[in-house]
Coordinates of C-alpha atoms and ligand atoms in Angstrom, one line a residue:
M721 CA 12.1 31.2 -14.7
I722 CA 11.4 27.9 -16.5
K723 CA 9.4 28.4 -19.8
K724 CA 10.8 26.1 -22.4
V725 CA 11.3 22.4 -21.4
G726 CA 13.3 19.8 -23.2
V727 CA 12.6 16.1 -22.8
V728 CA 15.1 13.5 -24.1
G729 CA 13.4 10.2 -24.7
L730 CA 9.8 9.8 -25.7
G731 CA 9.3 6.3 -24.2
Q732 CA 6.9 5.4 -21.4
M733 CA 8.5 7.9 -18.9
G734 CA 9.6 10.6 -21.3
G735 CA 6.2 10.5 -23.0
G736 CA 4.4 10.9 -19.7
I737 CA 6.7 13.8 -18.7
T738 CA 6.1 15.5 -22.0
Q739 CA 2.4 15.1 -21.7
V740 CA 2.0 16.5 -18.1
T741 CA 4.4 19.4 -18.9
A742 CA 2.5 20.3 -22.1
Q743 CA -0.8 20.0 -20.2
A744 CA 0.5 22.4 -17.7
G745 CA 1.0 25.0 -20.5
F746 CA 4.8 24.8 -20.9
S747 CA 6.3 24.7 -24.3
V748 CA 8.0 21.3 -24.7
L749 CA 10.6 20.1 -27.1
A750 CA 10.7 16.3 -27.1
N751 CA 13.5 14.2 -28.6
D752 CA 14.1 10.6 -29.6
A753 CA 16.6 8.9 -31.7
T754 CA 14.4 8.3 -34.8
E755 CA 11.2 9.7 -36.3
E756 CA 9.7 6.3 -35.8
F757 CA 10.2 6.4 -32.0
I758 CA 8.9 10.0 -32.0
A759 CA 5.8 9.0 -33.9
K760 CA 5.1 6.2 -31.4
G761 CA 5.6 8.5 -28.4
I762 CA 3.2 11.1 -29.9
R763 CA 0.7 8.4 -30.7
N764 CA 0.7 7.3 -27.0
I765 CA 0.2 10.8 -25.8
T766 CA -2.6 11.4 -28.3
K767 CA -4.3 8.2 -27.1
Q768 CA -4.1 9.4 -23.4
L769 CA -5.6 12.8 -24.4
D770 CA -8.4 11.1 -26.5
K771 CA -9.3 9.1 -23.3
A772 CA -9.5 12.4 -21.4
V773 CA -11.7 13.9 -24.1
E774 CA -14.0 10.8 -23.9
K775 CA -14.3 11.2 -20.2
G776 CA -15.2 14.9 -20.6
K777 CA -12.0 16.0 -18.7
L778 CA -10.7 17.8 -21.8
D779 CA -12.4 19.3 -24.8
A780 CA -11.2 18.9 -28.4
A781 CA -9.7 22.4 -28.4
G782 CA -7.9 21.6 -25.1
K783 CA -6.4 18.5 -26.7
E784 CA -5.2 20.5 -29.7
K785 CA -3.7 23.1 -27.4
V786 CA -1.7 20.4 -25.5
L787 CA -0.5 18.8 -28.7
G788 CA 0.4 22.3 -30.0
N789 CA 2.6 22.9 -27.0
I790 CA 4.8 19.9 -28.0
K791 CA 7.5 20.2 -30.7
T792 CA 9.7 17.2 -31.6
T793 CA 13.2 16.8 -32.9
T794 CA 15.8 14.0 -33.5
E795 CA 18.6 16.6 -33.0
L796 CA 19.9 17.4 -29.5
A797 CA 21.3 20.6 -31.1
D798 CA 17.7 22.0 -31.0
F799 CA 17.8 22.1 -27.2
K800 CA 20.1 25.1 -27.0
D801 CA 17.6 27.6 -25.6
C802 CA 15.7 25.2 -23.2
D803 CA 15.5 26.4 -19.6
I804 CA 15.5 22.8 -18.3
V805 CA 16.3 19.6 -20.0
I806 CA 14.9 16.4 -18.5
E807 CA 16.6 13.2 -19.7
A808 CA 14.4 10.0 -19.7
V809 CA 16.3 7.5 -21.8
T810 CA 16.9 3.8 -20.8
E811 CA 18.8 3.1 -17.6
N812 CA 22.3 3.0 -19.2
M813 CA 25.0 5.0 -17.6
A814 CA 27.2 5.3 -20.7
A815 CA 24.2 6.5 -22.9
K816 CA 23.1 9.1 -20.3
K817 CA 26.6 10.4 -19.8
E818 CA 27.0 10.8 -23.6
I819 CA 23.8 12.7 -23.8
F820 CA 24.6 15.1 -21.0
A821 CA 28.2 15.7 -22.2
E822 CA 26.7 16.7 -25.6
L823 CA 23.9 18.8 -24.1
D824 CA 26.5 20.6 -22.0
K825 CA 28.2 21.9 -25.1
I826 CA 24.9 22.8 -26.8
C827 CA 22.7 24.4 -24.1
K828 CA 23.0 28.0 -22.8
P829 CA 24.9 28.2 -19.5
E830 CA 21.7 28.8 -17.4
T831 CA 20.0 25.6 -18.6
I832 CA 19.2 23.2 -15.7
F833 CA 19.9 19.5 -16.4
A834 CA 17.7 16.8 -14.8
S835 CA 17.8 13.1 -15.0
N836 CA 14.7 10.9 -14.5
T837 CA 17.0 8.0 -13.6
S838 CA 15.5 5.6 -10.9
S839 CA 18.8 4.2 -9.7
L840 CA 22.0 5.7 -11.2
P841 CA 23.9 8.2 -9.1
I842 CA 23.0 11.7 -10.1
G843 CA 26.5 13.0 -9.1
D844 CA 28.1 10.6 -11.5
L845 CA 26.0 12.0 -14.4
A846 CA 26.6 15.6 -13.2
A847 CA 30.4 15.0 -13.3
V848 CA 30.5 14.8 -17.1
T849 CA 29.2 18.4 -17.3
K850 CA 30.7 21.8 -16.4
R851 CA 27.4 22.8 -14.7
R852 CA 27.3 20.5 -11.6
D853 CA 25.5 23.2 -9.7
K854 CA 22.7 23.2 -12.3
F855 CA 22.3 19.4 -12.2
L856 CA 19.8 17.3 -10.3
G857 CA 17.5 14.3 -10.4
L858 CA 13.7 14.6 -11.2
H859 CA 12.3 11.2 -10.7
F860 CA 8.7 10.7 -11.9
F861 CA 6.6 7.6 -11.3
N862 CA 4.7 5.4 -13.7
P863 CA 2.1 6.1 -15.1
V864 CA 3.3 9.7 -15.0
P865 CA 0.0 11.3 -15.7
V866 CA -1.5 9.6 -12.7
M867 CA 1.2 9.3 -10.0
K868 CA 1.5 12.5 -8.0
L869 CA 5.0 12.1 -6.7
V870 CA 8.3 13.5 -8.1
E871 CA 11.5 13.0 -6.2
V872 CA 13.7 16.0 -6.5
V873 CA 17.2 14.8 -5.9
K874 CA 20.0 17.0 -4.8
Q875 CA 23.6 15.8 -5.5
L876 CA 26.6 17.1 -3.7
D877 CA 27.0 20.2 -6.0
T878 CA 23.3 21.1 -6.8
S879 CA 22.8 24.8 -5.9
D880 CA 19.7 25.8 -3.8
E881 CA 18.7 28.0 -6.7
T882 CA 18.6 25.0 -9.1
F883 CA 16.8 22.8 -6.5
N884 CA 14.2 25.5 -5.8
A885 CA 13.5 26.1 -9.5
A886 CA 13.1 22.4 -10.2
F887 CA 10.9 21.9 -7.1
S888 CA 8.6 24.7 -8.3
F889 CA 8.6 23.3 -11.8
A890 CA 7.4 19.9 -10.4
Q891 CA 4.6 21.7 -8.6
A892 CA 3.7 23.7 -11.7
V893 CA 3.2 20.4 -13.6
G894 CA 0.7 19.3 -10.9
K895 CA 3.0 17.0 -8.9
N896 CA 3.8 16.7 -5.2
P897 CA 7.6 17.0 -5.1
V898 CA 9.7 15.6 -2.2
K899 CA 13.3 16.3 -1.5
A900 CA 15.6 13.3 -1.7
K901 CA 19.3 12.7 -1.3
D902 CA 21.5 11.2 -4.0
S903 CA 21.4 7.8 -2.4
P904 CA 20.6 4.5 -4.3
G905 CA 16.9 4.3 -4.9
F906 CA 16.3 7.7 -3.4
I907 CA 13.2 7.4 -1.1
V908 CA 10.7 5.2 -2.9
N909 CA 12.7 2.6 -4.8
V910 CA 14.9 1.7 -1.8
L911 CA 11.7 0.8 0.0
L912 CA 9.7 -0.6 -2.9
I913 CA 12.2 -2.8 -4.7
P914 CA 13.1 -5.0 -1.6
Y915 CA 9.4 -5.5 -1.0
L916 CA 8.9 -6.7 -4.6
L917 CA 12.0 -8.9 -4.4
D918 CA 10.6 -10.4 -1.1
A919 CA 7.3 -11.1 -2.8
I920 CA 9.0 -12.9 -5.7
R921 CA 11.2 -14.9 -3.2
Q922 CA 8.0 -16.0 -1.3
Y923 CA 6.3 -17.0 -4.6
E924 CA 9.5 -18.9 -5.6
N925 CA 9.5 -20.6 -2.2
G926 CA 5.8 -21.7 -2.7
L927 CA 4.3 -19.6 0.1
A928 CA 1.1 -19.0 -2.0
S929 CA -0.2 -18.7 -5.5
R930 CA 0.7 -15.5 -7.4
E931 CA -3.0 -14.5 -7.3
D932 CA -3.2 -14.9 -3.5
I933 CA 0.1 -13.0 -2.9
D934 CA -1.3 -10.1 -5.0
S935 CA -4.8 -10.3 -3.4
G936 CA -3.2 -10.4 0.0
M937 CA -1.5 -7.1 -0.4
M938 CA -4.4 -5.5 -2.3
L939 CA -7.2 -6.6 0.0
G940 CA -5.1 -6.7 3.2
C941 CA -3.2 -3.5 2.8
G942 CA -5.2 -1.5 0.3
H943 CA -2.5 -1.4 -2.4
P944 CA -3.8 -0.7 -5.9
M945 CA -1.8 -3.5 -7.3
G946 CA -0.3 -6.6 -5.8
P947 CA 3.5 -6.9 -5.8
L948 CA 3.7 -9.5 -8.7
T949 CA 1.4 -7.4 -10.9
L950 CA 3.3 -4.3 -10.0
T951 CA 6.6 -6.0 -11.0
D952 CA 5.0 -6.9 -14.3
F953 CA 3.9 -3.3 -14.7
I954 CA 7.4 -1.8 -13.8
G955 CA 9.1 -4.5 -16.0
L956 CA 11.0 -7.5 -14.6
D957 CA 14.2 -6.3 -16.4
T958 CA 14.0 -2.9 -14.8
T959 CA 13.3 -4.4 -11.4
L960 CA 16.3 -6.8 -11.8
Y961 CA 18.5 -3.9 -13.0
I962 CA 17.7 -1.8 -10.0
A963 CA 18.1 -4.8 -7.6
D964 CA 21.6 -5.5 -9.1
I965 CA 22.6 -1.8 -8.6
F966 CA 21.4 -1.9 -4.9
F967 CA 23.2 -5.2 -4.2
E968 CA 26.4 -3.8 -5.8
E969 CA 26.1 -0.6 -3.6
F970 CA 24.9 -2.1 -0.3
K971 CA 26.4 -5.7 -0.4
D972 CA 23.4 -6.8 1.6
G973 CA 21.3 -10.0 0.8
H974 CA 18.1 -8.0 1.4
Y975 CA 18.7 -6.4 -2.0
A976 CA 19.8 -9.6 -3.9
A977 CA 17.6 -10.6 -6.8
P978 CA 15.8 -13.9 -6.4
P979 CA 17.0 -16.5 -8.9
L980 CA 13.5 -16.8 -10.4
L981 CA 13.6 -13.1 -11.4
R982 CA 16.9 -13.4 -13.2
R983 CA 15.7 -16.7 -15.0
M984 CA 12.5 -15.0 -16.1
V985 CA 14.4 -11.9 -17.5
N986 CA 16.9 -14.2 -19.3
A987 CA 13.9 -16.1 -20.8
G988 CA 12.4 -12.8 -22.1
Y989 CA 9.6 -12.6 -19.6
L990 CA 9.8 -8.9 -19.0
G991 CA 6.3 -8.3 -17.8
K992 CA 3.4 -6.4 -19.4
K993 CA 5.5 -4.8 -22.1
S994 CA 6.7 -8.2 -23.5
G995 CA 3.3 -9.9 -23.1
R996 CA 4.4 -12.2 -20.3
G997 CA 5.7 -11.9 -16.8
F998 CA 4.2 -13.4 -13.7
Y999 CA 1.0 -13.2 -15.7
D1000 CA 0.1 -13.7 -19.3
Y1001 CA -0.8 -10.5 -21.2
S1002 CA -0.6 -11.9 -24.7
K1003 CA -4.4 -11.9 -25.1
Ligands
3HC2575 N1 -1.4 6.5 -18.4 C1 -2.3 7.5 -18.1 N2 -3.4 7.3 -17.3 C2 -3.6 6.1 -16.8 C3 -2.7 5.0 -17.1 C4 -1.6 5.2 -18.0 N3 -0.7 4.3 -18.3 N4 -3.2 3.9 -16.5 C5 -4.3 4.2 -15.9 N5 -4.5 5.6 -16.1 C6 -5.6 6.3 -15.5 C7 -6.9 5.9 -16.0 O1 -7.2 6.6 -17.2 C8 -7.9 6.3 -14.9 O2 -8.1 7.7 -15.0 P1 -9.5 8.3 -14.4 O3 -9.5 8.2 -12.9 O4 -9.4 9.8 -14.9 O5 -10.6 7.6 -15.1 C9 -7.0 6.1 -13.6 O6 -5.7 6.1 -14.1 C10 -7.4 4.7 -13.0 O7 -7.1 3.7 -14.0 P2 -8.0 2.4 -14.2 O8 -9.4 2.6 -13.6 O9 -7.9 1.9 -15.6 O10 -7.2 1.3 -13.4 P3 -6.8 1.3 -11.8 O11 -7.8 1.9 -11.0 O12 -6.4 -0.1 -11.6 O13 -5.5 2.2 -11.8 C11 -3.1 2.4 -11.8 C12 -4.3 1.9 -12.6 C13 -3.2 4.0 -11.7 C14 -1.9 2.1 -12.6 C15 -3.1 1.8 -10.4 O14 -3.3 0.4 -10.5 C16 -1.9 2.1 -9.6 O15 -1.8 3.1 -9.0 N6 -0.9 1.1 -9.6 C17 0.3 1.3 -8.9 C18 1.3 2.0 -9.7 C19 2.6 2.2 -9.1 O16 2.9 1.8 -8.0 N7 3.5 3.0 -9.8 C20 4.8 3.2 -9.3 C21 5.7 2.2 -9.9 S1 7.4 2.5 -9.3 C22 8.0 3.6 -10.4 O17 7.4 4.1 -11.3 C23 9.4 3.9 -10.1 C24 10.4 3.4 -11.1 O18 11.6 4.0 -10.9 C25 10.5 1.9 -11.0

């Protein structure tokens, strides 16, 4: 039975996971490397809750209750009695392995470990622990409070008991979980990323303006965002990183990053978060 949830990383994804978990009434312990990162993460969550209060979706007491469900720490040692720990740090295999190896020594034997990685093999992360049967992927989507999907990813050794507990947990935080295999990009990213790369390639080839490519997919296919806006939203660096992992795995040109994407990332155009991507967000 999952009652106490640990979240490692209070960035965009970890903050969103912390928020929806606390809103669902779980007790959450959220961690980041410094008090400054933690303060930023809690500020972002508070901002989202304030918006919900403004819209009349939450009252002031409800907001305080949600914030009261969240405790923070800079020490992984405090995760010892969590029932599940969800890791949501940046997509760096070495950093994630280090965190899980340390958590494996700290947490009680029953604690389930989940990674929110979008592209790294879950089995490779599980391999640094002695609890491979209690290890799986829980992949949320951005913005976490809005997107309904969670991919629940079973690696070779994930037990049915662990899978079912994590699947029920995803439902309990208000999401629609789907079962995915530990294959690059799981279900969504292996379909989404090549589409975004194709849109960038077509833009690079001069097919149409960025606005018309985006309008085409929004108005013609009913997508909430066009592909270039969505790439800005996800982050050009993240998109490139995932594309490179896919290309390395599949050795198929369909997954190769267009030169324009790499040039933009190298120039610091990372999308919305850096103020500039395919569009200018500086104002
Ligand atoms: N956090 C929390 N809530 C947010 C939010 C955020 N960052 N951004 C928007 N919202 C909420 C708004 O408050 C609003 O809530 P309401 O309905 O209660 O009023 C609702 O979402 C709609 O927002 P807006 O009216 O401001 O704007 P839009 O209607 O344009 O919606 C959007 C914004 C939800 C982001 C929509 O454009 C969208 O769905 N875009 C596509 C997002 C997407 O595809 N995400 C998946 C990315 S892939 C991924 O995450 C995988 C990774 O591994 C790469």
